[in-house]
JSON list of C-alpha atoms in Angstrom, two decimals:
[
{"chain": "A", "resi": 19, "resn": "MET", "atom": "CA", "xyz": [0.16, 0.06, -0.07]},
{"chain": "A", "resi": 20, "resn": "ILE", "atom": "CA", "xyz": [1.06, 3.51, -0.69]},
{"chain": "A", "resi": 21, "resn": "PRO", "atom": "CA", "xyz": [1.21, 5.87, 2.13]},
{"chain": "A", "resi": 22, "resn": "PHE", "atom": "CA", "xyz": [-1.95, 7.73, 3.16]},
{"chain": "A", "resi": 23, "resn": "ALA", "atom": "CA", "xyz": [-1.62, 11.56, 3.41]},
{"chain": "A", "resi": 24, "resn": "CYS", "atom": "CA", "xyz": [-1.17, 13.15, 6.68]},
{"chain": "A", "resi": 25, "resn": "ALA", "atom": "CA", "xyz": [0.69, 16.46, 6.99]},
{"chain": "A", "resi": 26, "resn": "ALA", "atom": "CA", "xyz": [0.81, 19.57, 9.24]},
{"chain": "A", "resi": 27, "resn": "LEU", "atom": "CA", "xyz": [0.04, 23.03, 8.04]},
{"chain": "A", "resi": 28, "resn": "THR", "atom": "CA", "xyz": [3.08, 24.73, 6.79]},
{"chain": "A", "resi": 29, "resn": "ALA", "atom": "CA", "xyz": [3.77, 27.78, 4.38]},
{"chain": "A", "resi": 30, "resn": "PRO", "atom": "CA", "xyz": [3.79, 27.17, 0.63]},
{"chain": "A", "resi": 31, "resn": "ALA", "atom": "CA", "xyz": [7.15, 26.58, -1.17]},
{"chain": "A", "resi": 32, "resn": "PHE", "atom": "CA", "xyz": [8.33, 29.11, -3.63]},
{"chain": "A", "resi": 33, "resn": "LEU", "atom": "CA", "xyz": [11.04, 28.56, -6.19]},
{"chain": "A", "resi": 34, "resn": "ASN", "atom": "CA", "xyz": [13.04, 31.92, -7.20]},
{"chain": "A", "resi": 35, "resn": "GLY", "atom": "CA", "xyz": [10.23, 33.83, -5.66]},
{"chain": "A", "resi": 36, "resn": "VAL", "atom": "CA", "xyz": [7.70, 32.34, -7.87]},
{"chain": "A", "resi": 37, "resn": "ALA", "atom": "CA", "xyz": [4.69, 30.06, -6.50]},
{"chain": "A", "resi": 38, "resn": "GLU", "atom": "CA", "xyz": [5.05, 26.62, -7.59]},
{"chain": "A", "resi": 39, "resn": "THR", "atom": "CA", "xyz": [2.53, 24.93, -10.01]},
{"chain": "A", "resi": 40, "resn": "VAL", "atom": "CA", "xyz": [0.21, 22.34, -9.09]},
{"chain": "A", "resi": 41, "resn": "LEU", "atom": "CA", "xyz": [-1.94, 20.60, -11.76]},
{"chain": "A", "resi": 42, "resn": "VAL", "atom": "CA", "xyz": [-5.28, 19.33, -10.48]},
{"chain": "A", "resi": 43, "resn": "VAL", "atom": "CA", "xyz": [-7.02, 16.43, -12.11]},
{"chain": "A", "resi": 44, "resn": "GLU", "atom": "CA", "xyz": [-10.45, 15.86, -11.09]},
{"chain": "A", "resi": 45, "resn": "ASP", "atom": "CA", "xyz": [-13.78, 15.36, -13.13]},
{"chain": "A", "resi": 46, "resn": "GLU", "atom": "CA", "xyz": [-16.19, 16.37, -10.59]},
{"chain": "A", "resi": 47, "resn": "ALA", "atom": "CA", "xyz": [-16.54, 20.17, -11.03]},
{"chain": "A", "resi": 48, "resn": "ALA", "atom": "CA", "xyz": [-17.46, 21.13, -7.35]},
{"chain": "A", "resi": 49, "resn": "VAL", "atom": "CA", "xyz": [-14.66, 18.97, -6.00]},
{"chain": "A", "resi": 50, "resn": "CYS", "atom": "CA", "xyz": [-12.09, 20.59, -8.40]},
{"chain": "A", "resi": 51, "resn": "GLU", "atom": "CA", "xyz": [-13.32, 24.23, -7.74]},
{"chain": "A", "resi": 52, "resn": "LEU", "atom": "CA", "xyz": [-12.77, 23.56, -3.88]},
{"chain": "A", "resi": 53, "resn": "ILE", "atom": "CA", "xyz": [-9.28, 22.24, -4.37]},
{"chain": "A", "resi": 54, "resn": "VAL", "atom": "CA", "xyz": [-8.20, 24.84, -6.85]},
{"chain": "A", "resi": 55, "resn": "GLU", "atom": "CA", "xyz": [-9.37, 27.63, -4.48]},
{"chain": "A", "resi": 56, "resn": "ALA", "atom": "CA", "xyz": [-7.87, 26.30, -1.68]},
{"chain": "A", "resi": 57, "resn": "LEU", "atom": "CA", "xyz": [-4.62, 25.93, -3.52]},
{"chain": "A", "resi": 58, "resn": "LEU", "atom": "CA", "xyz": [-4.76, 29.57, -4.82]},
{"chain": "A", "resi": 59, "resn": "ASP", "atom": "CA", "xyz": [-5.41, 30.91, -1.46]},
{"chain": "A", "resi": 60, "resn": "GLU", "atom": "CA", "xyz": [-2.14, 29.38, -0.19]},
{"chain": "A", "resi": 61, "resn": "GLY", "atom": "CA", "xyz": [-0.31, 31.04, -3.12]},
{"chain": "A", "resi": 62, "resn": "TYR", "atom": "CA", "xyz": [0.29, 28.28, -5.50]},
{"chain": "A", "resi": 63, "resn": "ARG", "atom": "CA", "xyz": [-0.18, 28.53, -9.22]},
{"chain": "A", "resi": 64, "resn": "VAL", "atom": "CA", "xyz": [-2.95, 25.95, -10.14]},
{"chain": "A", "resi": 65, "resn": "LEU", "atom": "CA", "xyz": [-3.95, 24.59, -13.48]},
{"chain": "A", "resi": 66, "resn": "SER", "atom": "CA", "xyz": [-6.83, 22.08, -13.67]},
{"chain": "A", "resi": 67, "resn": "ALA", "atom": "CA", "xyz": [-8.12, 19.50, -16.06]},
{"chain": "A", "resi": 68, "resn": "ALA", "atom": "CA", "xyz": [-11.09, 17.20, -16.12]},
{"chain": "A", "resi": 69, "resn": "ASP", "atom": "CA", "xyz": [-9.63, 14.13, -17.74]},
{"chain": "A", "resi": 70, "resn": "ALA", "atom": "CA", "xyz": [-6.14, 12.81, -18.61]},
{"chain": "A", "resi": 71, "resn": "VAL", "atom": "CA", "xyz": [-6.49, 13.94, -22.28]},
{"chain": "A", "resi": 72, "resn": "GLU", "atom": "CA", "xyz": [-6.44, 17.52, -20.87]},
{"chain": "A", "resi": 73, "resn": "ALA", "atom": "CA", "xyz": [-3.94, 16.93, -18.29]},
{"chain": "A", "resi": 74, "resn": "GLU", "atom": "CA", "xyz": [-1.48, 15.44, -20.53]},
{"chain": "A", "resi": 75, "resn": "ALA", "atom": "CA", "xyz": [-1.78, 18.51, -22.96]},
{"chain": "A", "resi": 76, "resn": "ILE", "atom": "CA", "xyz": [-1.18, 20.91, -19.96]},
{"chain": "A", "resi": 77, "resn": "LEU", "atom": "CA", "xyz": [1.86, 18.79, -19.00]},
{"chain": "A", "resi": 78, "resn": "ALA", "atom": "CA", "xyz": [3.20, 18.99, -22.68]},
{"chain": "A", "resi": 79, "resn": "ARG", "atom": "CA", "xyz": [3.19, 22.90, -22.29]},
{"chain": "A", "resi": 80, "resn": "GLU", "atom": "CA", "xyz": [3.55, 23.92, -18.94]},
{"chain": "A", "resi": 81, "resn": "SER", "atom": "CA", "xyz": [6.21, 23.37, -16.04]},
{"chain": "A", "resi": 82, "resn": "VAL", "atom": "CA", "xyz": [4.33, 21.60, -13.39]},
{"chain": "A", "resi": 83, "resn": "ASP", "atom": "CA", "xyz": [5.73, 20.83, -9.77]},
{"chain": "A", "resi": 84, "resn": "LEU", "atom": "CA", "xyz": [3.09, 18.41, -8.46]},
{"chain": "A", "resi": 85, "resn": "LEU", "atom": "CA", "xyz": [0.38, 16.48, -10.02]},
{"chain": "A", "resi": 86, "resn": "PHE", "atom": "CA", "xyz": [-2.77, 15.90, -8.06]},
{"chain": "A", "resi": 87, "resn": "THR", "atom": "CA", "xyz": [-4.84, 13.24, -9.87]},
{"chain": "A", "resi": 88, "resn": "ASP", "atom": "CA", "xyz": [-8.21, 11.37, -9.22]},
{"chain": "A", "resi": 89, "resn": "ILE", "atom": "CA", "xyz": [-8.06, 7.67, -10.39]},
{"chain": "A", "resi": 90, "resn": "ASP", "atom": "CA", "xyz": [-11.29, 7.40, -12.33]},
{"chain": "A", "resi": 91, "resn": "LEU", "atom": "CA", "xyz": [-11.66, 10.37, -14.58]},
{"chain": "A", "resi": 92, "resn": "ALA", "atom": "CA", "xyz": [-14.00, 11.56, -17.27]},
{"chain": "A", "resi": 93, "resn": "ARG", "atom": "CA", "xyz": [-13.78, 10.01, -20.93]},
{"chain": "A", "resi": 94, "resn": "ASN", "atom": "CA", "xyz": [-12.94, 6.85, -19.50]},
{"chain": "A", "resi": 95, "resn": "THR", "atom": "CA", "xyz": [-9.38, 8.03, -18.75]},
{"chain": "A", "resi": 96, "resn": "ASN", "atom": "CA", "xyz": [-7.22, 7.17, -15.78]},
{"chain": "A", "resi": 97, "resn": "GLY", "atom": "CA", "xyz": [-5.19, 9.09, -13.18]},
{"chain": "A", "resi": 98, "resn": "ILE", "atom": "CA", "xyz": [-2.89, 6.07, -12.74]},
{"chain": "A", "resi": 99, "resn": "ALA", "atom": "CA", "xyz": [-1.96, 5.89, -16.71]},
{"chain": "A", "resi": 100, "resn": "LEU", "atom": "CA", "xyz": [-1.68, 9.43, -16.50]},
{"chain": "A", "resi": 101, "resn": "ALA", "atom": "CA", "xyz": [0.71, 9.59, -13.71]},
{"chain": "A", "resi": 102, "resn": "ARG", "atom": "CA", "xyz": [3.01, 6.81, -15.31]},
{"chain": "A", "resi": 103, "resn": "ARG", "atom": "CA", "xyz": [3.01, 8.82, -18.46]},
{"chain": "A", "resi": 104, "resn": "ALA", "atom": "CA", "xyz": [3.85, 12.06, -16.66]},
{"chain": "A", "resi": 105, "resn": "ARG", "atom": "CA", "xyz": [6.69, 10.41, -14.73]},
{"chain": "A", "resi": 106, "resn": "SER", "atom": "CA", "xyz": [8.00, 8.81, -17.96]},
{"chain": "A", "resi": 107, "resn": "GLN", "atom": "CA", "xyz": [8.30, 12.51, -19.12]},
{"chain": "A", "resi": 108, "resn": "ARG", "atom": "CA", "xyz": [9.66, 13.74, -15.76]},
{"chain": "A", "resi": 109, "resn": "PRO", "atom": "CA", "xyz": [10.83, 11.01, -13.22]},
{"chain": "A", "resi": 110, "resn": "ASP", "atom": "CA", "xyz": [10.96, 13.48, -10.24]},
{"chain": "A", "resi": 111, "resn": "LEU", "atom": "CA", "xyz": [7.36, 14.86, -10.60]},
{"chain": "A", "resi": 112, "resn": "PRO", "atom": "CA", "xyz": [5.63, 14.36, -7.06]},
{"chain": "A", "resi": 113, "resn": "VAL", "atom": "CA", "xyz": [2.25, 12.66, -7.67]},
{"chain": "A", "resi": 114, "resn": "VAL", "atom": "CA", "xyz": [-0.68, 12.46, -5.35]},
{"chain": "A", "resi": 115, "resn": "TYR", "atom": "CA", "xyz": [-3.69, 10.23, -6.12]},
{"chain": "A", "resi": 116, "resn": "THR", "atom": "CA", "xyz": [-7.29, 10.31, -4.88]},
{"chain": "A", "resi": 117, "resn": "SER", "atom": "CA", "xyz": [-10.26, 8.34, -5.41]},
{"chain": "A", "resi": 118, "resn": "GLY", "atom": "CA", "xyz": [-13.69, 8.07, -3.79]},
{"chain": "A", "resi": 119, "resn": "GLY", "atom": "CA", "xyz": [-14.37, 4.49, -5.17]},
{"chain": "A", "resi": 120, "resn": "ARG", "atom": "CA", "xyz": [-11.09, 3.03, -3.45]},
{"chain": "A", "resi": 121, "resn": "GLY", "atom": "CA", "xyz": [-9.86, 2.83, 0.00]},
{"chain": "A", "resi": 122, "resn": "SER", "atom": "CA", "xyz": [-6.24, 2.39, -0.73]},
{"chain": "A", "resi": 123, "resn": "LEU", "atom": "CA", "xyz": [-3.95, 2.01, -3.85]},
{"chain": "A", "resi": 124, "resn": "SER", "atom": "CA", "xyz": [-1.31, -0.80, -4.15]},
{"chain": "A", "resi": 125, "resn": "GLN", "atom": "CA", "xyz": [2.35, 0.00, -4.68]},
{"chain": "A", "resi": 126, "resn": "ALA", "atom": "CA", "xyz": [2.20, -2.12, -7.85]},
{"chain": "A", "resi": 127, "resn": "ASP", "atom": "CA", "xyz": [-0.32, 0.34, -9.30]},
{"chain": "A", "resi": 128, "resn": "ALA", "atom": "CA", "xyz": [1.01, 3.50, -8.25]},
{"chain": "A", "resi": 129, "resn": "VAL", "atom": "CA", "xyz": [4.12, 5.45, -9.42]},
{"chain": "A", "resi": 130, "resn": "ALA", "atom": "CA", "xyz": [7.30, 5.22, -6.93]},
{"chain": "A", "resi": 131, "resn": "GLU", "atom": "CA", "xyz": [6.87, 7.65, -3.85]},
{"chain": "A", "resi": 132, "resn": "SER", "atom": "CA", "xyz": [3.40, 8.63, -4.55]},
{"chain": "A", "resi": 133, "resn": "ILE", "atom": "CA", "xyz": [0.79, 9.29, -2.06]},
{"chain": "A", "resi": 134, "resn": "PHE", "atom": "CA", "xyz": [-2.90, 8.38, -1.85]},
{"chain": "A", "resi": 135, "resn": "VAL", "atom": "CA", "xyz": [-5.42, 10.61, -0.37]},
{"chain": "A", "resi": 136, "resn": "PRO", "atom": "CA", "xyz": [-8.95, 8.77, 0.06]},
{"chain": "A", "resi": 137, "resn": "LYS", "atom": "CA", "xyz": [-11.99, 10.93, -0.56]},
{"chain": "A", "resi": 138, "resn": "PRO", "atom": "CA", "xyz": [-13.67, 12.58, 1.28]},
{"chain": "A", "resi": 139, "resn": "TYR", "atom": "CA", "xyz": [-10.96, 14.73, 2.37]},
{"chain": "A", "resi": 140, "resn": "ARG", "atom": "CA", "xyz": [-10.67, 18.58, 3.47]},
{"chain": "A", "resi": 141, "resn": "PRO", "atom": "CA", "xyz": [-9.03, 21.11, 1.21]},
{"chain": "A", "resi": 142, "resn": "SER", "atom": "CA", "xyz": [-7.07, 22.06, 4.26]},
{"chain": "A", "resi": 143, "resn": "GLN", "atom": "CA", "xyz": [-5.44, 18.43, 4.19]},
{"chain": "A", "resi": 144, "resn": "LEU", "atom": "CA", "xyz": [-4.59, 18.57, 0.48]},
{"chain": "A", "resi": 145, "resn": "VAL", "atom": "CA", "xyz": [-3.11, 22.19, 1.19]},
{"chain": "A", "resi": 146, "resn": "ALA", "atom": "CA", "xyz": [-1.04, 20.86, 4.18]},
{"chain": "A", "resi": 147, "resn": "LEU", "atom": "CA", "xyz": [-0.01, 17.63, 2.01]},
{"chain": "A", "resi": 148, "resn": "THR", "atom": "CA", "xyz": [1.03, 19.94, -0.91]},
{"chain": "A", "resi": 149, "resn": "ASN", "atom": "CA", "xyz": [3.21, 22.36, 1.39]},
{"chain": "A", "resi": 150, "resn": "GLY", "atom": "CA", "xyz": [4.82, 19.20, 2.83]},
{"chain": "A", "resi": 151, "resn": "ILE", "atom": "CA", "xyz": [5.94, 17.73, -0.46]},
{"chain": "A", "resi": 152, "resn": "LEU", "atom": "CA", "xyz": [6.96, 20.75, -2.13]},
{"chain": "A", "resi": 153, "resn": "ARG", "atom": "CA", "xyz": [8.94, 21.77, 0.86]},
{"chain": "A", "resi": 154, "resn": "ARG", "atom": "CA", "xyz": [10.65, 18.31, 0.98]},
{"chain": "A", "resi": 155, "resn": "SER", "atom": "CA", "xyz": [11.52, 18.68, -2.76]},
{"chain": "A", "resi": 156, "resn": "HIS", "atom": "CA", "xyz": [12.89, 22.14, -2.44]},
{"chain": "A", "resi": 157, "resn": "PRO", "atom": "CA", "xyz": [13.99, 22.41, 1.14]},
{"chain": "A", "resi": 158, "resn": "HIS", "atom": "CA", "xyz": [16.43, 25.24, 0.50]},
{"chain": "A", "resi": 159, "resn": "HIS", "atom": "CA", "xyz": [13.39, 27.29, -0.36]},
{"chain": "A", "resi": 160, "resn": "ALA", "atom": "CA", "xyz": [11.39, 26.58, 2.93]}
]
């Protein structure tokens, strides 16, 4: 099993004075809006997509510092396959998975060093997790 997310609230990570970019891939519009708003309020640059096709187009043209993806997405796309493709292009990309239909995610399914957050979760939990991941990735910017 990959680790469940638990993190304390910390300040956002900034890279050279610019907020880091989080790509949120979520096909439930209301959930996506809550996540995006919470991350924007924390000072992150946030991009969003409703499915893996949109997300891959964003990843092809944007520099993303963290991928947060639902597993079962619109248009029969899949967050697990999306994360694998994203990691093939950028092996160090932090990945956080979420799902309302699963209680866990096996390490065999997930990309290495990823985290699984079961739904429902609070936006504040996701913000804390994001801060923890990006601060760990760039500790000299904390």
